[in-house]
Amino acid sequence: MERYKINIEVLSPIHIGCDEFFKPVEFLIDSKERVLITFSLFDLLEELSPSEKNELERIADKREVSSLVDLYKFYAYHIKDKIKSLRNIKKYSIPNELAKRYEEVLRLDSERDIIQNFNAFEIPRTYFNPYTDQPIIPGSSLKGALRTGYLEKLLREHSDAPKIKELKSKIDKVNIKTPSKEIKTLFNDLEKKLLSYTNPANDPFKSVKISDLIPVNSISTKILYQVNVSKEKGDTKGGLTLPLEIIPSGAHFEGNLVIDYKSNNDKLQIKEKIKFEELLNS
């Protein structure tokens, strides 16, 4: 068994989806400070006056889509100071475009416009620890990235092998009309050839185990817009899309990586054993 302590520095913004979102009922955007402030709704209810609670209840009972804008207005124009004085609030830096977008939404009154802008503030969170609210890089995400790099290395080294060349030629011909099942089969076959296995249980990456990586120090995540970038030219395609919570560049994470072949069943035949230095260099 080989065990390594690994340390990762983030070189560019990272978002790892976790099916969690910042909930509109539990955040306020301060356009002047350019921050999104999250809070506990239960903490807020304890601080509201009877009339403020009645107004919040009135908004909650509305059946129109305009209720979301009414909620934003109530937070921004009537109880902003109370929210900002709550305990356990957290602030996230936001881009100027998002601050402007929030101000525009506050002025919407047409139901059609509200529907079109309804998802403007569905902000996906990056993977995080629910107890500390700190970001995490899942070991599975890092392992997937390392696997991709390792496969690229093997593809360069064995690109002239007849079977590899044949599979790559078929993949190069894939287009939007190619059934997804066929595409998946082609990539699976290529991986098996590169890693020298037929039975998925013999996949050499079964022996690579990576813990979730946790921050070395406290990290302040940010909210940015994602943009589509051309892999070939490096230029952006289209405009801004939806905002995301991201881990900023410069953040440090640590964890453990283990390569263990002995724990596998003796009957398994692993031909292409993973070497740590090769894994990193790839």
GROMACS .gro file of C-alpha atoms in nm:
model
  282
    1MET     CA    1   0.000   0.000   0.000
    2GLU     CA    2   0.125   0.347  -0.091
    3ARG     CA    3  -0.014   0.638   0.110
    4TYR     CA    4   0.041   1.004   0.026
    5LYS     CA    5  -0.066   1.331   0.186
    6ILE     CA    6  -0.168   1.567  -0.093
    7ASN     CA    7  -0.201   1.945  -0.099
    8ILE     CA    8  -0.384   2.126  -0.377
    9GLU     CA    9  -0.376   2.494  -0.471
   10VAL     CA   10  -0.669   2.618  -0.677
   11LEU     CA   11  -0.538   2.794  -0.990
   12SER     CA   12  -0.871   2.911  -1.134
   13PRO     CA   13  -1.229   2.935  -1.002
   14ILE     CA   14  -1.390   2.596  -0.933
   15HIS     CA   15  -1.758   2.504  -0.908
   16ILE     CA   16  -1.854   2.147  -0.814
   17GLY     CA   17  -2.231   2.104  -0.823
   18CYS     CA   18  -2.410   1.947  -0.526
   19ASP     CA   19  -2.781   2.010  -0.605
   20GLU     CA   20  -2.796   2.280  -0.336
   21PHE     CA   21  -2.898   2.641  -0.400
   22PHE     CA   22  -2.901   2.969  -0.212
   23LYS     CA   23  -3.270   3.001  -0.120
   24PRO     CA   24  -3.434   3.336  -0.207
   25VAL     CA   25  -3.617   3.334   0.129
   26GLU     CA   26  -3.283   3.321   0.309
   27PHE     CA   27  -3.066   3.575   0.131
   28LEU     CA   28  -3.052   3.946   0.063
   29ILE     CA   29  -2.844   4.121  -0.201
   30ASP     CA   30  -2.687   4.453  -0.102
   31SER     CA   31  -2.626   4.618  -0.439
   32LYS     CA   32  -2.410   4.898  -0.301
   33GLU     CA   33  -2.174   4.669  -0.113
   34ARG     CA   34  -2.197   4.408  -0.391
   35VAL     CA   35  -2.253   4.121  -0.151
   36LEU     CA   36  -2.509   3.846  -0.110
   37ILE     CA   37  -2.599   3.801   0.257
   38THR     CA   38  -2.735   3.466   0.375
   39PHE     CA   39  -2.922   3.422   0.702
   40SER     CA   40  -3.150   3.187   0.892
   41LEU     CA   41  -3.521   3.251   0.837
   42PHE     CA   42  -3.585   3.137   1.196
   43ASP     CA   43  -3.341   3.399   1.326
   44LEU     CA   44  -3.516   3.664   1.117
   45LEU     CA   45  -3.863   3.573   1.244
   46GLU     CA   46  -3.747   3.626   1.602
   47GLU     CA   47  -3.650   3.985   1.521
   48LEU     CA   48  -3.954   4.093   1.317
   49SER     CA   49  -4.228   4.310   1.462
   50PRO     CA   50  -4.591   4.184   1.447
   51SER     CA   51  -4.665   4.406   1.146
   52GLU     CA   52  -4.352   4.283   0.964
   53LYS     CA   53  -4.449   3.921   1.032
   54ASN     CA   54  -4.796   3.992   0.892
   55GLU     CA   55  -4.644   4.137   0.575
   56LEU     CA   56  -4.415   3.837   0.532
   57GLU     CA   57  -4.713   3.606   0.581
   58ARG     CA   58  -4.914   3.803   0.325
   59ILE     CA   59  -4.637   3.761   0.067
   60ALA     CA   60  -4.605   3.390   0.146
   61ASP     CA   61  -4.979   3.338   0.097
   62LYS     CA   62  -4.985   3.498  -0.248
   63ARG     CA   63  -5.039   3.261  -0.537
   64GLU     CA   64  -4.894   3.489  -0.806
   65VAL     CA   65  -4.538   3.463  -0.935
   66SER     CA   66  -4.495   3.828  -0.834
   67SER     CA   67  -4.465   3.714  -0.472
   68LEU     CA   68  -4.094   3.646  -0.522
   69VAL     CA   69  -4.033   4.005  -0.631
   70ASP     CA   70  -4.247   4.124  -0.340
   71LEU     CA   71  -4.021   3.924  -0.109
   72TYR     CA   72  -3.707   4.079  -0.259
   73LYS     CA   73  -3.859   4.427  -0.216
   74PHE     CA   74  -3.961   4.357   0.143
   75TYR     CA   75  -3.610   4.247   0.231
   76ALA     CA   76  -3.435   4.527   0.040
   77TYR     CA   77  -3.659   4.823   0.125
   78HIS     CA   78  -3.808   4.746   0.466
   79ILE     CA   79  -3.597   4.512   0.677
   80LYS     CA   80  -3.246   4.529   0.527
   81ASP     CA   81  -3.090   4.664   0.847
   82LYS     CA   82  -3.252   4.393   1.059
   83ILE     CA   83  -3.119   4.124   0.829
   84LYS     CA   84  -2.768   4.271   0.831
   85SER     CA   85  -2.770   4.279   1.213
   86LEU     CA   86  -2.871   3.912   1.252
   87ARG     CA   87  -2.628   3.668   1.410
   88ASN     CA   88  -2.459   3.405   1.194
   89ILE     CA   89  -2.505   3.589   0.866
   90LYS     CA   90  -2.254   3.518   0.591
   91LYS     CA   91  -2.149   3.750   0.308
   92TYR     CA   92  -2.048   3.646  -0.043
   93SER     CA   93  -1.883   3.877  -0.293
   94ILE     CA   94  -2.088   3.913  -0.613
   95PRO     CA   95  -2.009   4.061  -0.957
   96ASN     CA   96  -2.135   4.407  -1.046
   97GLU     CA   97  -2.358   4.254  -1.316
   98LEU     CA   98  -2.549   4.053  -1.056
   99ALA     CA   99  -2.598   4.358  -0.835
  100LYS     CA  100  -2.741   4.548  -1.133
  101ARG     CA  101  -2.962   4.250  -1.222
  102TYR     CA  102  -3.105   4.248  -0.872
  103GLU     CA  103  -3.195   4.618  -0.896
  104GLU     CA  104  -3.366   4.553  -1.230
  105VAL     CA  105  -3.571   4.266  -1.087
  106LEU     CA  106  -3.684   4.486  -0.797
  107ARG     CA  107  -3.846   4.718  -1.054
  108LEU     CA  108  -4.037   4.445  -1.239
  109ASP     CA  109  -4.416   4.459  -1.220
  110SER     CA  110  -4.528   4.269  -1.532
  111GLU     CA  111  -4.610   3.904  -1.459
  112ARG     CA  112  -4.462   3.807  -1.797
  113ASP     CA  113  -4.130   3.980  -1.717
  114ILE     CA  114  -4.122   3.819  -1.373
  115ILE     CA  115  -4.172   3.471  -1.521
  116GLN     CA  116  -3.890   3.533  -1.772
  117ASN     CA  117  -3.658   3.641  -1.491
  118PHE     CA  118  -3.781   3.391  -1.234
  119ASN     CA  119  -3.461   3.184  -1.233
  120ALA     CA  120  -3.226   3.483  -1.234
  121PHE     CA  121  -3.137   3.420  -0.872
  122GLU     CA  122  -3.131   3.043  -0.855
  123ILE     CA  123  -2.768   3.035  -0.752
  124PRO     CA  124  -2.617   2.684  -0.735
  125ARG     CA  125  -2.379   2.620  -0.445
  126THR     CA  126  -2.044   2.451  -0.484
  127TYR     CA  127  -1.989   2.129  -0.287
  128PHE     CA  128  -1.963   2.215   0.085
  129ASN     CA  129  -1.960   2.077   0.438
  130PRO     CA  130  -2.309   2.148   0.582
  131TYR     CA  131  -2.170   2.169   0.937
  132THR     CA  132  -1.892   2.422   0.870
  133ASP     CA  133  -2.032   2.577   0.549
  134GLN     CA  134  -1.679   2.550   0.408
  135PRO     CA  135  -1.618   2.424   0.052
  136ILE     CA  136  -1.490   2.071  -0.009
  137ILE     CA  137  -1.330   1.909  -0.312
  138PRO     CA  138  -1.477   1.556  -0.322
  139GLY     CA  139  -1.221   1.281  -0.366
  140SER     CA  140  -1.433   1.142  -0.649
  141SER     CA  141  -1.402   1.473  -0.841
  142LEU     CA  142  -1.024   1.478  -0.807
  143LYS     CA  143  -0.999   1.110  -0.896
  144GLY     CA  144  -1.204   1.171  -1.211
  145ALA     CA  145  -0.977   1.458  -1.314
  146LEU     CA  146  -0.664   1.248  -1.252
  147ARG     CA  147  -0.814   0.957  -1.444
  148THR     CA  148  -0.884   1.183  -1.743
  149GLY     CA  149  -0.526   1.313  -1.744
  150TYR     CA  150  -0.386   0.961  -1.713
  151LEU     CA  151  -0.600   0.835  -2.001
  152GLU     CA  152  -0.482   1.128  -2.216
  153LYS     CA  153  -0.122   1.027  -2.142
  154LEU     CA  154  -0.188   0.666  -2.242
  155LEU     CA  155  -0.369   0.780  -2.557
  156ARG     CA  156  -0.065   0.985  -2.664
  157GLU     CA  157   0.169   0.693  -2.594
  158HIS     CA  158  -0.040   0.429  -2.775
  159SER     CA  159  -0.204   0.637  -3.047
  160ASP     CA  160  -0.045   0.421  -3.319
  161ALA     CA  161  -0.175   0.089  -3.182
  162PRO     CA  162  -0.421  -0.051  -3.442
  163LYS     CA  163  -0.717  -0.105  -3.206
  164ILE     CA  164  -0.666   0.234  -3.037
  165LYS     CA  165  -0.643   0.406  -3.376
  166GLU     CA  166  -0.961   0.232  -3.490
  167LEU     CA  167  -1.160   0.336  -3.182
  168LYS     CA  168  -1.030   0.692  -3.195
  169SER     CA  169  -1.130   0.716  -3.562
  170LYS     CA  170  -1.486   0.614  -3.472
  171ILE     CA  171  -1.498   0.868  -3.187
  172ASP     CA  172  -1.376   1.145  -3.420
  173LYS     CA  173  -1.678   1.077  -3.642
  174VAL     CA  174  -1.929   1.120  -3.359
  175ASN     CA  175  -2.187   1.395  -3.419
  176ILE     CA  176  -2.514   1.519  -3.272
  177LYS     CA  177  -2.704   1.243  -3.451
  178THR     CA  178  -2.498   0.965  -3.291
  179PRO     CA  179  -2.702   0.788  -3.019
  180SER     CA  180  -2.571   0.864  -2.670
  181LYS     CA  181  -2.557   0.491  -2.588
  182GLU     CA  182  -2.326   0.434  -2.885
  183ILE     CA  183  -2.101   0.723  -2.780
  184LYS     CA  184  -2.076   0.590  -2.424
  185THR     CA  185  -1.987   0.242  -2.554
  186LEU     CA  186  -1.709   0.382  -2.774
  187PHE     CA  187  -1.550   0.576  -2.487
  188ASN     CA  188  -1.583   0.279  -2.251
  189ASP     CA  189  -1.413   0.051  -2.506
  190LEU     CA  190  -1.131   0.304  -2.551
  191GLU     CA  191  -1.077   0.328  -2.173
  192LYS     CA  192  -1.065  -0.049  -2.140
  193LYS     CA  193  -0.807  -0.077  -2.416
  194LEU     CA  194  -0.589   0.199  -2.272
  195LEU     CA  195  -0.602   0.057  -1.917
  196SER     CA  196  -0.576  -0.307  -2.032
  197TYR     CA  197  -0.887  -0.457  -1.873
  198THR     CA  198  -1.208  -0.622  -1.988
  199ASN     CA  199  -1.385  -0.681  -1.657
  200PRO     CA  200  -1.472  -0.347  -1.487
  201ALA     CA  201  -1.364  -0.502  -1.156
  202ASN     CA  202  -1.009  -0.514  -1.299
  203ASP     CA  203  -0.999  -0.138  -1.366
  204PRO     CA  204  -0.664  -0.030  -1.211
  205PHE     CA  205  -0.823   0.288  -1.077
  206LYS     CA  206  -1.022   0.068  -0.838
  207SER     CA  207  -0.700   0.064  -0.636
  208VAL     CA  208  -0.671   0.445  -0.624
  209LYS     CA  209  -0.860   0.590  -0.330
  210ILE     CA  210  -0.875   0.964  -0.256
  211SER     CA  211  -1.029   1.123   0.051
  212ASP     CA  212  -1.242   1.436   0.031
  213LEU     CA  213  -1.012   1.738   0.040
  214ILE     CA  214  -1.075   1.998   0.310
  215PRO     CA  215  -0.952   2.359   0.329
  216VAL     CA  216  -0.617   2.423   0.496
  217ASN     CA  217  -0.751   2.760   0.610
  218SER     CA  218  -1.094   2.923   0.610
  219ILE     CA  219  -1.206   3.002   0.254
  220SER     CA  220  -1.440   3.280   0.145
  221THR     CA  221  -1.625   3.156  -0.159
  222LYS     CA  222  -1.755   3.402  -0.420
  223ILE     CA  223  -2.037   3.422  -0.669
  224LEU     CA  224  -1.944   3.469  -1.034
  225TYR     CA  225  -2.114   3.432  -1.369
  226GLN     CA  226  -2.003   3.134  -1.573
  227VAL     CA  227  -1.911   3.191  -1.937
  228ASN     CA  228  -1.867   2.946  -2.223
  229VAL     CA  229  -1.510   2.936  -2.355
  230SER     CA  230  -1.393   2.775  -2.679
  231LYS     CA  231  -1.137   2.501  -2.611
  232GLU     CA  232  -0.974   2.557  -2.950
  233LYS     CA  233  -0.947   2.937  -2.956
  234GLY     CA  234  -0.979   3.028  -2.589
  235ASP     CA  235  -1.232   3.305  -2.657
  236THR     CA  236  -1.572   3.334  -2.492
  237LYS     CA  237  -1.889   3.226  -2.670
  238GLY     CA  238  -2.216   3.407  -2.600
  239GLY     CA  239  -2.288   3.630  -2.302
  240LEU     CA  240  -2.314   3.574  -1.930
  241THR     CA  241  -2.521   3.275  -1.821
  242LEU     CA  242  -2.625   3.194  -1.463
  243PRO     CA  243  -2.432   3.290  -1.150
  244LEU     CA  244  -2.255   3.019  -0.950
  245GLU     CA  245  -2.085   2.993  -0.613
  246ILE     CA  246  -1.716   2.924  -0.674
  247ILE     CA  247  -1.397   2.838  -0.486
  248PRO     CA  248  -1.155   3.123  -0.566
  249SER     CA  249  -0.803   3.084  -0.699
  250GLY     CA  250  -0.535   3.067  -0.432
  251ALA     CA  251  -0.738   2.842  -0.199
  252HIS     CA  252  -0.549   2.544  -0.050
  253PHE     CA  253  -0.692   2.200   0.025
  254GLU     CA  254  -0.540   1.886   0.174
  255GLY     CA  255  -0.629   1.518   0.185
  256ASN     CA  256  -0.493   1.169   0.134
  257LEU     CA  257  -0.435   0.948  -0.168
  258VAL     CA  258  -0.383   0.574  -0.136
  259ILE     CA  259  -0.281   0.323  -0.403
  260ASP     CA  260  -0.361  -0.025  -0.274
  261TYR     CA  261  -0.354  -0.339  -0.486
  262LYS     CA  262  -0.338  -0.587  -0.197
  263SER     CA  263  -0.694  -0.515  -0.085
  264ASN     CA  264  -0.825  -0.638  -0.421
  265ASN     CA  265  -0.936  -0.994  -0.471
  266ASP     CA  266  -0.643  -1.224  -0.560
  267LYS     CA  267  -0.831  -1.350  -0.865
  268LEU     CA  268  -0.838  -1.008  -1.028
  269GLN     CA  269  -0.590  -0.945  -1.309
  270ILE     CA  270  -0.472  -0.585  -1.305
  271LYS     CA  271  -0.222  -0.537  -1.588
  272GLU     CA  272  -0.182  -0.158  -1.604
  273LYS     CA  273  -0.083  -0.071  -1.246
  274ILE     CA  274  -0.100   0.296  -1.152
  275LYS     CA  275   0.226   0.458  -1.042
  276PHE     CA  276   0.199   0.771  -0.831
  277GLU     CA  277   0.463   0.977  -1.014
  278GLU     CA  278   0.314   0.887  -1.354
  279LEU     CA  279  -0.032   0.977  -1.226
  280LEU     CA  280   0.083   1.325  -1.123
  281ASN     CA  281   0.298   1.386  -1.432
  282SER     CA  282   0.010   1.293  -1.663
   0.00000   0.00000   0.00000
